[in-house]
GROMACS .gro file of C-alpha atoms in nm:
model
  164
    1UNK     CA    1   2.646   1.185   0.092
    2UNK     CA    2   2.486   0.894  -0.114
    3UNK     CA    3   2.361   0.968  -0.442
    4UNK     CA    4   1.977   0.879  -0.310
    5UNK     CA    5   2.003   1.074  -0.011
    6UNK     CA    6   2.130   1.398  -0.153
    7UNK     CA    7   1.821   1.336  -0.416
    8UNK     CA    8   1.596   1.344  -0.165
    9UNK     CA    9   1.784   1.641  -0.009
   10UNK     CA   10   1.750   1.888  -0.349
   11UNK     CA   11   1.401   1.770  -0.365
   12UNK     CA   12   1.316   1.881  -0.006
   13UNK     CA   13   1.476   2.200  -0.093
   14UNK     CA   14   1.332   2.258  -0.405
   15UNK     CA   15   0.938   2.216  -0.233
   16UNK     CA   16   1.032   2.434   0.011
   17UNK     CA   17   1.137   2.727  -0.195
   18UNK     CA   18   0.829   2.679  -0.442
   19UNK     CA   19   0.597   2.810  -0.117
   20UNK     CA   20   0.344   2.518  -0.267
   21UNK     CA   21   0.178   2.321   0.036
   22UNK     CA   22   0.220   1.984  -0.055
   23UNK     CA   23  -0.004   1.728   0.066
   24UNK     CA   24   0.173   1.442   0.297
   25UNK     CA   25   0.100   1.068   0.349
   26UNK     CA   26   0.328   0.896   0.613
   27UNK     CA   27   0.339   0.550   0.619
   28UNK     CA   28   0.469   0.304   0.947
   29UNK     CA   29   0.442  -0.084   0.949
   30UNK     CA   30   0.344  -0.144   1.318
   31UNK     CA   31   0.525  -0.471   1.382
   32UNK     CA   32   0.557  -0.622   1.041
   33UNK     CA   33   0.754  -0.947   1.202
   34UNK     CA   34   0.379  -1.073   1.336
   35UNK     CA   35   0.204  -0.982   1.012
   36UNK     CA   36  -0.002  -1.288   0.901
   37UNK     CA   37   0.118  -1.290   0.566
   38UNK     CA   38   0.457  -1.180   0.431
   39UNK     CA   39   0.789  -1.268   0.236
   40UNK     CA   40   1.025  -1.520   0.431
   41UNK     CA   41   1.379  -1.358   0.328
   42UNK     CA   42   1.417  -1.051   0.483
   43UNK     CA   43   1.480  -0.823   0.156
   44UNK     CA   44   1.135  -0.909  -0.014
   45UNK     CA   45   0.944  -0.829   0.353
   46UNK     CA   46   1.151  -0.482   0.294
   47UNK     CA   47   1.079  -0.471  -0.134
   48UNK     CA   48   0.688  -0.531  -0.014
   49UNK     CA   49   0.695  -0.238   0.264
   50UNK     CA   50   0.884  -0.008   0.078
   51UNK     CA   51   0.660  -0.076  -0.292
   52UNK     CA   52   0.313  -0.028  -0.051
   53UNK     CA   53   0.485   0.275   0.158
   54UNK     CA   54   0.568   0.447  -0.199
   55UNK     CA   55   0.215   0.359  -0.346
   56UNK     CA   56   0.017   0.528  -0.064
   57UNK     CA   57   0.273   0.841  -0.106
   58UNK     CA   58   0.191   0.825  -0.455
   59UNK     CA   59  -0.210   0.840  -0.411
   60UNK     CA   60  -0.160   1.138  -0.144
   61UNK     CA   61   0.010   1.344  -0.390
   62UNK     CA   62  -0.232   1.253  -0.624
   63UNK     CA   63  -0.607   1.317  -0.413
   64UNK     CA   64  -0.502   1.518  -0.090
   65UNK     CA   65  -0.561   1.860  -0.109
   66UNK     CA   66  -0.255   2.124  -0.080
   67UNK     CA   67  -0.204   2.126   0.331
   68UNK     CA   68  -0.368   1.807   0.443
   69UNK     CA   69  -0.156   1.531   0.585
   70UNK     CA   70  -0.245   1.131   0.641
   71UNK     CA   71  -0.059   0.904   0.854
   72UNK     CA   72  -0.122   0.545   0.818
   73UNK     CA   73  -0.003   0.247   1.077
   74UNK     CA   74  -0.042  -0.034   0.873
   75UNK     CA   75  -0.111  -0.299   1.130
   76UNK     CA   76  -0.132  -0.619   0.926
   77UNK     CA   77  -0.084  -0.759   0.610
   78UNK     CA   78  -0.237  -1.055   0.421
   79UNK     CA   79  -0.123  -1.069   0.041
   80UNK     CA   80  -0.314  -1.217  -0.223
   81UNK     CA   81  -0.234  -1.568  -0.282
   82UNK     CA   82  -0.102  -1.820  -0.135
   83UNK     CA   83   0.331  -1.916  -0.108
   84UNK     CA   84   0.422  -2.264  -0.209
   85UNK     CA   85   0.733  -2.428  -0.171
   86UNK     CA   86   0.945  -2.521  -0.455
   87UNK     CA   87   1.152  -2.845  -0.540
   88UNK     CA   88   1.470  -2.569  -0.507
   89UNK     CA   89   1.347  -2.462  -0.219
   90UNK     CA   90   1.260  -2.149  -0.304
   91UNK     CA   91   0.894  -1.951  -0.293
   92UNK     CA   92   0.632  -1.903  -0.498
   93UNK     CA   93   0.335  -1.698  -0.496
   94UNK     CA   94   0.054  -1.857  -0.651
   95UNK     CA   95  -0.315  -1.717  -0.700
   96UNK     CA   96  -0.599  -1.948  -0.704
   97UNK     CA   97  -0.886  -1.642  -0.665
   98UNK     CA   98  -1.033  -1.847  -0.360
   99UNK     CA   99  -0.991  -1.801   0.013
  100UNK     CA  100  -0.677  -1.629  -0.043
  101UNK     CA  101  -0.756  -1.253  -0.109
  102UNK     CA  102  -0.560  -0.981   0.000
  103UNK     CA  103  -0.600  -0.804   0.289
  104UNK     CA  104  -0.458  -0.493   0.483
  105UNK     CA  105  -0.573  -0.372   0.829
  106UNK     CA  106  -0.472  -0.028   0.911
  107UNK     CA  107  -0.461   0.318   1.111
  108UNK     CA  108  -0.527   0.628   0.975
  109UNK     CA  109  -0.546   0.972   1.080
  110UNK     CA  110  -0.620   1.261   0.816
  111UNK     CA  111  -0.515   1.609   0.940
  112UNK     CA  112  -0.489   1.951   0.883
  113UNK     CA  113  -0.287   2.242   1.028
  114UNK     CA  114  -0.218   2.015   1.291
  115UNK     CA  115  -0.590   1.912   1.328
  116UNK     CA  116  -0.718   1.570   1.320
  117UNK     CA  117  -1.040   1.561   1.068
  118UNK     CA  118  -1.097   1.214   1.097
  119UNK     CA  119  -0.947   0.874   1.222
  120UNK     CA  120  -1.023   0.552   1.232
  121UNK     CA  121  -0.912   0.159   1.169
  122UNK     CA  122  -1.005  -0.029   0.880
  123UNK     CA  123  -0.951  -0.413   0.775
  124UNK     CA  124  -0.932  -0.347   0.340
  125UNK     CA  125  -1.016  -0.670   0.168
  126UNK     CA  126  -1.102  -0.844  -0.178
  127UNK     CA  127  -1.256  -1.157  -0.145
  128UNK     CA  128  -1.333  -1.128  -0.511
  129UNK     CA  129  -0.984  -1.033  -0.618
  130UNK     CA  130  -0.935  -1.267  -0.881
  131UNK     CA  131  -1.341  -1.239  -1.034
  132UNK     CA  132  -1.282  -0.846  -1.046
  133UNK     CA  133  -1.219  -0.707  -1.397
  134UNK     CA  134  -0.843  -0.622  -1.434
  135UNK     CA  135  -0.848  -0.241  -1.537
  136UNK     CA  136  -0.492  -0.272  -1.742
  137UNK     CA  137  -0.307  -0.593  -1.831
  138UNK     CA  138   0.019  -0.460  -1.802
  139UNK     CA  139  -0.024  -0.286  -1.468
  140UNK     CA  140  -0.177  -0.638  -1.321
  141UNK     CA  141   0.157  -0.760  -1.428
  142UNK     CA  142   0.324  -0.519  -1.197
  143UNK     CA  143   0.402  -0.662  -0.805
  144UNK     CA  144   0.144  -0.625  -0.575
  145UNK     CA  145  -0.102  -0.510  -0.791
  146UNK     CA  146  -0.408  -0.668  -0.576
  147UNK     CA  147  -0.314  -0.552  -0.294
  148UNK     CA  148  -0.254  -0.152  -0.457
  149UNK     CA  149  -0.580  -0.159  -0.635
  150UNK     CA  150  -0.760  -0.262  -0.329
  151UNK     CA  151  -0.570   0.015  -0.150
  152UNK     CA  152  -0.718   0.294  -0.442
  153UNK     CA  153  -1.039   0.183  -0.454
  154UNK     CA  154  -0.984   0.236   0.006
  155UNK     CA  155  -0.841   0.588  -0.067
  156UNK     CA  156  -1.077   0.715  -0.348
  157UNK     CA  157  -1.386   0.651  -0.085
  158UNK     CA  158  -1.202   0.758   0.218
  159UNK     CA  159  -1.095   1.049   0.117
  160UNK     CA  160  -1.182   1.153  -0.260
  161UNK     CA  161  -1.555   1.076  -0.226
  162UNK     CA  162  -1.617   1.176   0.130
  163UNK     CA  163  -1.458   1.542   0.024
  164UNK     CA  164  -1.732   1.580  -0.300
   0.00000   0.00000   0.00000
């Protein structure tokens, strides 16, 4: 057994012998080939899916009460900026602040005990990306931070706010 698999194996174990619920988000990219706006190489499409998959986990352990589960179909992707080509040949990602926000469209349904409490589809943007205040320096340093605060600020009203 790989040393990442039988990780993830002990930690399955180890939640379900602490009898805590444990709040679930599951994340699927729904076609991610026809996505408007991603990688070219193959392994940064998958470093870009995996960093947004683990960011979503990360707010639903965070905000989801003990026993409610999300699923998410994200259904299209637009990240901020725009790629340019270099003299090497290789990408760039460069971010101008102007028509080239981020964007995510996506599925969602929120449930509990097997119950659906609410679904719907939303198209997340921010046009004013760039103009927003950066909350931490170091964290806008970090990959795809755009595109994860957008997602918070989505999560925190969807489902933090709408609970109080």
């Amino acid at each position: 057994m790989k040393k990442s698999s039988l990780s993830l194996a002990l930690l399955l174990t180890a939640l379900c012998h602490t009898g805590v619920a444990v709040a679930g988000v599951t994340v699927a990219f729904v076609k991610p080939d026809r996505y408007l706006d991603m990688p070219f190489s193959p392994w940064e499409k998958d470093v870009v899916m995996k960093d947004l998959n683990e960011y979503l986990v990360s707010l639903g352990a965070k905000w989801l009460p003990a026993g409610q589960d999300l699923k998410i179909d994200v259904l299209d992707i637009n990240l901020a900026g725009i790629l340019r080509n270099q003299a090497d040949g290789q990408q760039i990602r460069v971010l101008r602040g102007g028509a080239d926000w981020p964007m995510i469209e996506l599925s969602y349904t929120l449930s509990s005990s097997g119950k659906a409490l609410r679904t719907g589809t939303d198209r997340i943007a921010d046009m004013n990306y760039f103009q927003s205040q950066v909350r931490d320096y170091a964290k806008s340093r970090e990959s795809l931070y755009y595109e994860k605060r957008m997602l918070q600020d989505w999560f925190r009203e969807k489902f933090v706010a709408a609970r109080q």
